[in-house]
Short mmCIF file of C-alpha atoms and ligand atoms in Angstrom, two decimals:
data_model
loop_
_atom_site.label_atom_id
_atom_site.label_comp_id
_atom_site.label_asym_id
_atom_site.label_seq_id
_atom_site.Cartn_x
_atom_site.Cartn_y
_atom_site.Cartn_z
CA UNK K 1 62.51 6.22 -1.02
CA UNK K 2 62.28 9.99 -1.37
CA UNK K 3 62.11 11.62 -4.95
CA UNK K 4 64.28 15.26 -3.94
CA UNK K 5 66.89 14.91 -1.23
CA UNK K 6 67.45 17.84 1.14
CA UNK K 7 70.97 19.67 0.12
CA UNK K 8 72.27 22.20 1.11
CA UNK K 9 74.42 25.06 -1.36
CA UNK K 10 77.86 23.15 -0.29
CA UNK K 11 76.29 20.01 -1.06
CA UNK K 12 75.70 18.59 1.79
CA UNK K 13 72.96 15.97 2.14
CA UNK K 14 70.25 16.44 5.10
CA UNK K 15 69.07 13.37 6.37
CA UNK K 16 68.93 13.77 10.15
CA UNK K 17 66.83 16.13 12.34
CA UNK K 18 67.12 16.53 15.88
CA UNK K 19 63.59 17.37 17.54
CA UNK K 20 63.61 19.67 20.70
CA UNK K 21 60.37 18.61 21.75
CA UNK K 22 60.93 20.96 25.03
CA UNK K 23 63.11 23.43 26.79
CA UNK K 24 62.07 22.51 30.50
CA UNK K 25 64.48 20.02 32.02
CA UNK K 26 64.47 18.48 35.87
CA UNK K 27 68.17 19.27 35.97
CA UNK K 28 69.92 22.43 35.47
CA UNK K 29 73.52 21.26 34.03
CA UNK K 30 76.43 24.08 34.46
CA UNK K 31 77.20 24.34 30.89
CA UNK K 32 73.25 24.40 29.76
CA UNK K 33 71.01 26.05 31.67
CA UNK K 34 70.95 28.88 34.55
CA UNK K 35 70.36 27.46 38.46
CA UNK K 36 67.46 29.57 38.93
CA UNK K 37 65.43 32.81 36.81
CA UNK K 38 64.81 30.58 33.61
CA UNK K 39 61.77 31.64 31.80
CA UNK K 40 60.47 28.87 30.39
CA UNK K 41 58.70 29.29 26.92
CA UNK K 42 54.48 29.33 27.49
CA UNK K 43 53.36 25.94 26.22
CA UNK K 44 51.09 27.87 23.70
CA UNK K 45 54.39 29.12 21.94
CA UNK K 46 55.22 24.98 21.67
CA UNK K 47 54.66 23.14 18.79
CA UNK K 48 52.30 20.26 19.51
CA UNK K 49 52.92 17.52 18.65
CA UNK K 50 50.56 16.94 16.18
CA UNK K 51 52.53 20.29 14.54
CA UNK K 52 55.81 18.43 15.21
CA UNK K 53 54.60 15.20 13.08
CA UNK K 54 53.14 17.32 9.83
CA UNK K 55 56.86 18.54 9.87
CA UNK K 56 58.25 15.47 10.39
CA UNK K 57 56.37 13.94 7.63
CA UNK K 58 57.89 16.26 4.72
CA UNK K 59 61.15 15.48 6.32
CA UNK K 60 60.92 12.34 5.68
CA UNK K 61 59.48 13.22 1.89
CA UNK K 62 62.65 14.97 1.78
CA UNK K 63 64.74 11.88 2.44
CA UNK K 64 65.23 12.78 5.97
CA UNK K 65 65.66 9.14 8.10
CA UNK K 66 66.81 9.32 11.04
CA UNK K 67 65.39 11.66 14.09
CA UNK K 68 67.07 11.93 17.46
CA UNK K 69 64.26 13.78 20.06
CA UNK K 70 66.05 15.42 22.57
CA UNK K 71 64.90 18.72 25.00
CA UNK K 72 65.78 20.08 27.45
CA UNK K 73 64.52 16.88 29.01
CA UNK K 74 62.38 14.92 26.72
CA UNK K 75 60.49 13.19 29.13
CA UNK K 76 59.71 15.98 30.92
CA UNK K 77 56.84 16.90 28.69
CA UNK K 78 53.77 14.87 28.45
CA UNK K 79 52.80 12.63 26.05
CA UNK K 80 56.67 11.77 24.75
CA UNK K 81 56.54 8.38 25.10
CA UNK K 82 53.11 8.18 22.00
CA UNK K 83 55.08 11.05 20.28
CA UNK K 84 57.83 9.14 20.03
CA UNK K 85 55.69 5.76 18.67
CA UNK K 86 54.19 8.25 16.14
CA UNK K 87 57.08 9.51 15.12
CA UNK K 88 58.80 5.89 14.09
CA UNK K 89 55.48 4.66 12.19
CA UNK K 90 55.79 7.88 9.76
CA UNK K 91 56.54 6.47 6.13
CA UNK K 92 60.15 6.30 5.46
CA UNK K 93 60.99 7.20 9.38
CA UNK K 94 64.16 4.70 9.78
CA UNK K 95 65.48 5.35 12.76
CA UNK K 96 64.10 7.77 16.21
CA UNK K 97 66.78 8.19 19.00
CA UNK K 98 66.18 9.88 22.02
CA UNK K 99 68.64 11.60 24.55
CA UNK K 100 67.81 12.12 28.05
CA UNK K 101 69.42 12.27 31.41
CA UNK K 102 67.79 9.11 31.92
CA UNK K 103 66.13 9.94 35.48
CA UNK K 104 62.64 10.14 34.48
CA UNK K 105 62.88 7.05 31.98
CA UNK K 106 62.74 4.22 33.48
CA UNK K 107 58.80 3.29 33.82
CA UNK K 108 59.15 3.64 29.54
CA UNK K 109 62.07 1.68 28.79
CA UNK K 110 59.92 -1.88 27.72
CA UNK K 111 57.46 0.35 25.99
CA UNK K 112 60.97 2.59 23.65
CA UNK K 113 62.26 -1.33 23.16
CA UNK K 114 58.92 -2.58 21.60
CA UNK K 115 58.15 0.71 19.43
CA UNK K 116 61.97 0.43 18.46
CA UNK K 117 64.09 3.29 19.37
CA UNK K 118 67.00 3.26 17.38
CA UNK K 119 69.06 4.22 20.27
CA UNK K 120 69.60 6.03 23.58
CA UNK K 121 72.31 8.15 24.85
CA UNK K 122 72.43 8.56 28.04
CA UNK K 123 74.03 11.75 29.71
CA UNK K 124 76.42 10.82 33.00
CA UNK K 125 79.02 13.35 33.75
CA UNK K 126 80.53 11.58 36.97
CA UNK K 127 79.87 8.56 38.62
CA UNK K 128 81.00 10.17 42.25
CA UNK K 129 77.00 11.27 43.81
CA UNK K 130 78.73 15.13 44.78
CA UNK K 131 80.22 16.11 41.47
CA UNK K 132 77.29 14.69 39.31
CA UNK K 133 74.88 16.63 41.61
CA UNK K 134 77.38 19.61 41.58
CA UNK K 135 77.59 19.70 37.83
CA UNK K 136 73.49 18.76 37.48
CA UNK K 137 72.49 20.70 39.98
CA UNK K 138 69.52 18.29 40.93
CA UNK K 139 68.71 15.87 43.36
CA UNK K 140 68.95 12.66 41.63
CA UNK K 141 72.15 10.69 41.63
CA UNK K 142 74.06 8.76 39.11
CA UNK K 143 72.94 5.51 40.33
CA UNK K 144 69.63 6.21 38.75
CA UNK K 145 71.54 6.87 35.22
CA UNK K 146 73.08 3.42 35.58
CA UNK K 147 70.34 2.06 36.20
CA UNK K 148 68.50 3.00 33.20
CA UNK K 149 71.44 2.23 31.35
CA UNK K 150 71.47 -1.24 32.37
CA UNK K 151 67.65 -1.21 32.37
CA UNK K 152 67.57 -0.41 28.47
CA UNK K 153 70.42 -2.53 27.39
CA UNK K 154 68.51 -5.60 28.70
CA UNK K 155 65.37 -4.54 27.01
CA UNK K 156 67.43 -4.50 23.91
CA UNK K 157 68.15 -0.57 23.44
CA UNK K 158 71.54 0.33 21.59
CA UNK K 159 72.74 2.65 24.39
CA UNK K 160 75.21 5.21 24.55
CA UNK K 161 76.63 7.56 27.76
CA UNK K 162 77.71 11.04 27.21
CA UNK K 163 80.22 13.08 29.18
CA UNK K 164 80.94 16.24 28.85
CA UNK K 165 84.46 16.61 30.28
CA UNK K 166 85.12 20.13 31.86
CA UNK K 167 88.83 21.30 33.78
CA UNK K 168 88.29 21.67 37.56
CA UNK K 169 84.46 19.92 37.27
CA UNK K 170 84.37 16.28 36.21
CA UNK K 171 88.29 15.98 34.87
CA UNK K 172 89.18 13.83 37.54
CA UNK K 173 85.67 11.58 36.85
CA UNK K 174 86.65 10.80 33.18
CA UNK K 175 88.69 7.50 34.37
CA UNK K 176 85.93 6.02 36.42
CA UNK K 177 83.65 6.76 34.05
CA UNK K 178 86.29 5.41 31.20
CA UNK K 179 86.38 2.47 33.56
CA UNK K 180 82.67 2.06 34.04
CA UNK K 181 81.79 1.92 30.36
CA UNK K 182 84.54 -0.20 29.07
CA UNK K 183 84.38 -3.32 31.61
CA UNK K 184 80.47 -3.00 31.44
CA UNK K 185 80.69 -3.23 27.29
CA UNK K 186 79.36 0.59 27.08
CA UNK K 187 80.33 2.94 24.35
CA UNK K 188 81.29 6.44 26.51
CA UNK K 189 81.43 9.49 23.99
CA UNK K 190 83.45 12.69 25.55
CA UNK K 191 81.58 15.53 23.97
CA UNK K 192 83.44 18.60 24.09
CA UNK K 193 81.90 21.84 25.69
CA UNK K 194 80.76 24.07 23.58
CA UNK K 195 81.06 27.81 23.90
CA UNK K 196 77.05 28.08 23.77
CA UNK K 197 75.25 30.07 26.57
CA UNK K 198 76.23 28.64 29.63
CA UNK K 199 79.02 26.72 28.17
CA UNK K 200 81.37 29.36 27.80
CA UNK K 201 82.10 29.37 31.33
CA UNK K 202 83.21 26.14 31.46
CA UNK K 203 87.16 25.13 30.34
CA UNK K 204 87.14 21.73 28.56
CA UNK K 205 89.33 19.03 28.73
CA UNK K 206 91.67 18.40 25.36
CA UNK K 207 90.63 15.65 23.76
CA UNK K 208 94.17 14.34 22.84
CA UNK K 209 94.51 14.76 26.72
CA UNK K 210 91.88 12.47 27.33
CA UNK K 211 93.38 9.70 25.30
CA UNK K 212 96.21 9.82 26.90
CA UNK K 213 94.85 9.08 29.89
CA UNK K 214 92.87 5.78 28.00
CA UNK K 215 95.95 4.99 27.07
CA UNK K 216 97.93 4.38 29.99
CA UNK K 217 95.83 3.35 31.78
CA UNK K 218 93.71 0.89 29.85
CA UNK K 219 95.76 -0.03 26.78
CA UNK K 220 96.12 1.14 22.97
CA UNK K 221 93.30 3.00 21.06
CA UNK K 222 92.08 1.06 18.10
CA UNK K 223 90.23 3.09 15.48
CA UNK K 224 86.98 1.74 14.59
CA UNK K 225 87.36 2.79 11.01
CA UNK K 226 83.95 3.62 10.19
CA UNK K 227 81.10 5.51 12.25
CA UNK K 228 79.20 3.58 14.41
CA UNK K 229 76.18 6.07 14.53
CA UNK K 230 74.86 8.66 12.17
CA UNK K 231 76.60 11.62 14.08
CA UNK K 232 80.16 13.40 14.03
CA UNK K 233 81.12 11.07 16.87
CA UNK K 234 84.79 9.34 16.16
CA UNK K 235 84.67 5.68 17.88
CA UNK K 236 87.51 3.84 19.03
CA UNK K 237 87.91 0.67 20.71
CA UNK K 238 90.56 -0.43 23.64
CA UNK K 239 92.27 -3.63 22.98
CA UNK K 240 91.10 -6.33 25.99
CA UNK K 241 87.73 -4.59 26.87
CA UNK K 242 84.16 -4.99 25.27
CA UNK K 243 83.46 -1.07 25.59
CA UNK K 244 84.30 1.61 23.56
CA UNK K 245 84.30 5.32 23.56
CA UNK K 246 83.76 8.13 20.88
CA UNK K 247 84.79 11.87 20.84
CA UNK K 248 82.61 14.55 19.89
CA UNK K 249 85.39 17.43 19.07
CA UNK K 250 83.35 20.26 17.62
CA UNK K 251 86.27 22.74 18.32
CA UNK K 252 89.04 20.42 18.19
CA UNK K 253 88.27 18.49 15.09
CA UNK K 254 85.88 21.03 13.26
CA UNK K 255 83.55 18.21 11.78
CA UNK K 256 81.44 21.05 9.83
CA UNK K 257 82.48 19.28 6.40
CA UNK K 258 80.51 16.35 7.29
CA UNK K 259 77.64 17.69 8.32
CA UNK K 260 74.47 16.05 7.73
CA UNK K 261 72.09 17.76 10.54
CA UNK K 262 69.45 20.85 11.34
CA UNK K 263 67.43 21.20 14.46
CA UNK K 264 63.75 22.25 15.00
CA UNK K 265 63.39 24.24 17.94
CA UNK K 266 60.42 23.31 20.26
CA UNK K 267 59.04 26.79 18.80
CA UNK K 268 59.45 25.96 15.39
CA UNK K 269 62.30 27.60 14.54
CA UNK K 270 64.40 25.29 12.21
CA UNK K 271 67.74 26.13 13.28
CA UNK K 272 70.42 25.00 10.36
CA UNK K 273 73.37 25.29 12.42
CA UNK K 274 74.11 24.60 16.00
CA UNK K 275 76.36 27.77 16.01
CA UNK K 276 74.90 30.61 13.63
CA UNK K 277 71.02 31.85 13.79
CA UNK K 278 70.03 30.91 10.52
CA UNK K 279 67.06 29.70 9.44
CA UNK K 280 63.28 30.00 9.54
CA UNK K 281 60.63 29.91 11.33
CA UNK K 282 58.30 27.55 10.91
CA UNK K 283 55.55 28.00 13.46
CA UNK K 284 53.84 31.39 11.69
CA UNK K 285 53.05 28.88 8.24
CA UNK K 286 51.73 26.08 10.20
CA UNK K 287 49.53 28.28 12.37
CA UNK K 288 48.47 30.83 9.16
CA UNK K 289 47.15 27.57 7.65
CA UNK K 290 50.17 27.42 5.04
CA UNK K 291 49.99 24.24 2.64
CA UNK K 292 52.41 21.53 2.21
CA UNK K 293 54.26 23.06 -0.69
CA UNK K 294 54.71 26.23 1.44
CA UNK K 295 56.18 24.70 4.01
CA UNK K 296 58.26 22.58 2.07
CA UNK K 297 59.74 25.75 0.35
CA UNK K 298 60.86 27.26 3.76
CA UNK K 299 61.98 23.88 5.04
CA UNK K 300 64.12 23.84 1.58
CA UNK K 301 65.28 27.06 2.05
CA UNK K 302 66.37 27.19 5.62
CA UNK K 303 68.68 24.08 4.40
CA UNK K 304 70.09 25.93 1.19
CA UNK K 305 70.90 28.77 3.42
CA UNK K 306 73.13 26.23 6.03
CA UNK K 307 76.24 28.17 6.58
CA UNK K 308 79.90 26.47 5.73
CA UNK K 309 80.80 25.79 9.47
CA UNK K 310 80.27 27.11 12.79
CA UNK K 311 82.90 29.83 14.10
CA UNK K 312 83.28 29.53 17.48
CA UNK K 313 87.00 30.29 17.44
CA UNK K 314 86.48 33.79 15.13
CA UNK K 315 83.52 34.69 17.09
CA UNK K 316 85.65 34.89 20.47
CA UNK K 317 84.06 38.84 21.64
CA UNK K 318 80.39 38.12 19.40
CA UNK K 319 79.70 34.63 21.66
CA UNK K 320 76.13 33.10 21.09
CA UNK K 321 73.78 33.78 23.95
CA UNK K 322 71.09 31.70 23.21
CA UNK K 323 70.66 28.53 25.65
CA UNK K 324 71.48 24.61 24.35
CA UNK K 325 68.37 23.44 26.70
CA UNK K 326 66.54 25.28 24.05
CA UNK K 327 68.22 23.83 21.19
CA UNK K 328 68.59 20.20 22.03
CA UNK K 329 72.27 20.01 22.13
N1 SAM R 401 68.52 16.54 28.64
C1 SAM R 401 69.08 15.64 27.70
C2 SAM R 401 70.52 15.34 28.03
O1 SAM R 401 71.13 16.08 28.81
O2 SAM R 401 71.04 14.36 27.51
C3 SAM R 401 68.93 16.08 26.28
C4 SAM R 401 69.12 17.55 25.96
S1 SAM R 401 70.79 18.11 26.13
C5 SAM R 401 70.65 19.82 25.67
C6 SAM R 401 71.56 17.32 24.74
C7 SAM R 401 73.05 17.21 24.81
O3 SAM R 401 73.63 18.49 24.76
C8 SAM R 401 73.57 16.52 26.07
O4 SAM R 401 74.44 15.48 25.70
C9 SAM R 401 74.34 17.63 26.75
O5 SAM R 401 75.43 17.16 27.48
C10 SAM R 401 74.77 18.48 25.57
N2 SAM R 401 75.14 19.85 25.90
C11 SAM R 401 74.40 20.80 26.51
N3 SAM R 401 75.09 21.96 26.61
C12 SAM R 401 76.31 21.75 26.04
C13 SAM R 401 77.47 22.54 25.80
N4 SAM R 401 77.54 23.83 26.18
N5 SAM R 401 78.52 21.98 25.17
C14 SAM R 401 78.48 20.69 24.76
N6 SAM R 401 77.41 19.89 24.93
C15 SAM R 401 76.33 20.41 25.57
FE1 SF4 R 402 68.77 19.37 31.18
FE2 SF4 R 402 70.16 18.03 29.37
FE3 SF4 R 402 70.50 20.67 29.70
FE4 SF4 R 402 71.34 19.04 31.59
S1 SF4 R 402 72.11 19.12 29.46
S2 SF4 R 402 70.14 20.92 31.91
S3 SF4 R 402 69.85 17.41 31.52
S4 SF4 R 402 68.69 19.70 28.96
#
């Protein structure tokens, strides 16, 4: 139990962090990062992860309990896998999620099942081998996403699959997938595209429009009432299946209210809203040899300074540029 809580000036409490441990991926997803020409950050400009873990630690003094790592890809960079078990023996650590394309994951699912990830979302944007390579831009197919799916489920991993549905890419996918996830007893969560960096090319698919299609062609949406995970995810169930799926609306159903989330940057930069630039940089006090108590200021401050909401739909000619493989999504 933490003596000071992390709120911010709307009084919001902070109790989750998500950890971009890296910006380099093995895919190169339409909406996230460029095909070809990305400059990758010099590993030197990186936190290590010994840097990541001092952070991580006043977190947690700061009430902060649950950590998703994400990347880019986080198993792309070395050493994830004893990050990760360092990360969930921290005092007062609850839960540490990961999410990954899945393709490099499979040799480590046992070892994430005994350390205890809390969960593991799973991104799968079509189950047809041309449109998820079309929209990944990589060689791997989906069958190696299912596969790690079913892989972690038996090992006793709470998993999750993400799609992000986009007009003219992967609309047409969003049944089969539907399909997929509710007969197999899978939650599917449609995340909405998000007019970051790549993203505002892409033209999502309405939400409402989605359940539509659920509901004709699988039966009635029941609300689940509460939230099954710690995010902004609304869960629903479909009457006759074991699966379930969520929606991630961050335009549609502005969630901002409820938000309980900042985001270290694999540079350091603690980012304290997906949308606007704020916050501080942390990587100049860890490397200037700045004490706990320092840090803990800036860490505080950063929070205090979270802005009310992201606004995406003001913001329509002053667009972000920066890229979400950079962020962690
Ligand atoms: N590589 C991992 C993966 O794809 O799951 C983790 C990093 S990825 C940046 C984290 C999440 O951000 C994924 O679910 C991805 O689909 C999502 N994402 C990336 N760009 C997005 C965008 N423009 N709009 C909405 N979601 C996006
Ligand atoms: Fe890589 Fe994930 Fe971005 Fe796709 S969404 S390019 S898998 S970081």
């Amino acid at each position: 139990m933490s003596d000071s809580y992390l709120f911010d000036s709307f009084g919001r409490r902070i109790d989750y962090v998500r950890l971009s441990i890296t910006d380099r991926c093995n895919f190169r997803c339409i909406y996230c990062m460029p095909e070809s020409g990305e400059k990758f950050i010099p590993h030197k400009e990186i936190l290590s992860y010994d840097e990541i873990l001092r952070l991580c630690r006043l977190f947690a003094g700061l009430g902060v309990v649950t950590f998703k790592v994400t990347g880019g890809e986080p198993l792309s960079r070395k050493g994830a896998l004893d990050f990760i078990r360092a990360l969930k023996s921290l005092p007062g650590v609850e839960q540490v999620t990961l999410t990954s394309n899945g393709v490099l994951l499979a040799p480590y699912v046992e070892e994430l099942a005994r350390i205890g990830l809390g969960g593991l979302n799973i991104s799968l944007n079509s189950l047809r081998s041309g449109n998820y390579r079309a929209i990944s831009r990589a060689q791997a197919g989906p069958d190696e996403a299912v596969r790690v799916l079913n892989l972690a489920r038996q090992a006793g991993i709470r998993v999750k699959i993400n799609v992000v549905p986009m007009r003219g890419r992967n609309e047409e996918d969003l049944e089969e997938l539907t399909r997929f996830a509710l007969t197999s007893g899978y939650i599917l969560r449609f995340i909405e595209v998000m007019p970051v960096g790549l993203g505002q090319a892409q033209q999502g698919v309405a939400p409402e429009k989605t359940k539509r299609m659920i509901e004709e062609r699988f039966g009635r949406l029941v609300s689940e009432g509460e939230r099954l995970g710690k995010g902004p995810a609304e869960y629903w169930r479909v009457e006759g299946y074991g699966g379930g799926v969520g929606f991630i609306s961050a335009l549609s159903d502005k969630f901002c209210a409820r938000c309980n989330r900042v985001r270290l940057t694999s540079t350091g930069f603690l980012k304290s809203c997906l949308h606007h630039n704020t916050g501080v940089e942390l990587k100049p006090l860890l490397r200037q040899g700045a004490d706990d108590a320092a840090l803990v200021k800036a860490i505080t401050e950063a929070v205090r300074q979270k802005p009310a909401a992201h606004s995406f739909a003001q913001d329509e000619r002053r667009k972000p540029s920066f890229l979400m493989n950079s962020i962690g999504g």
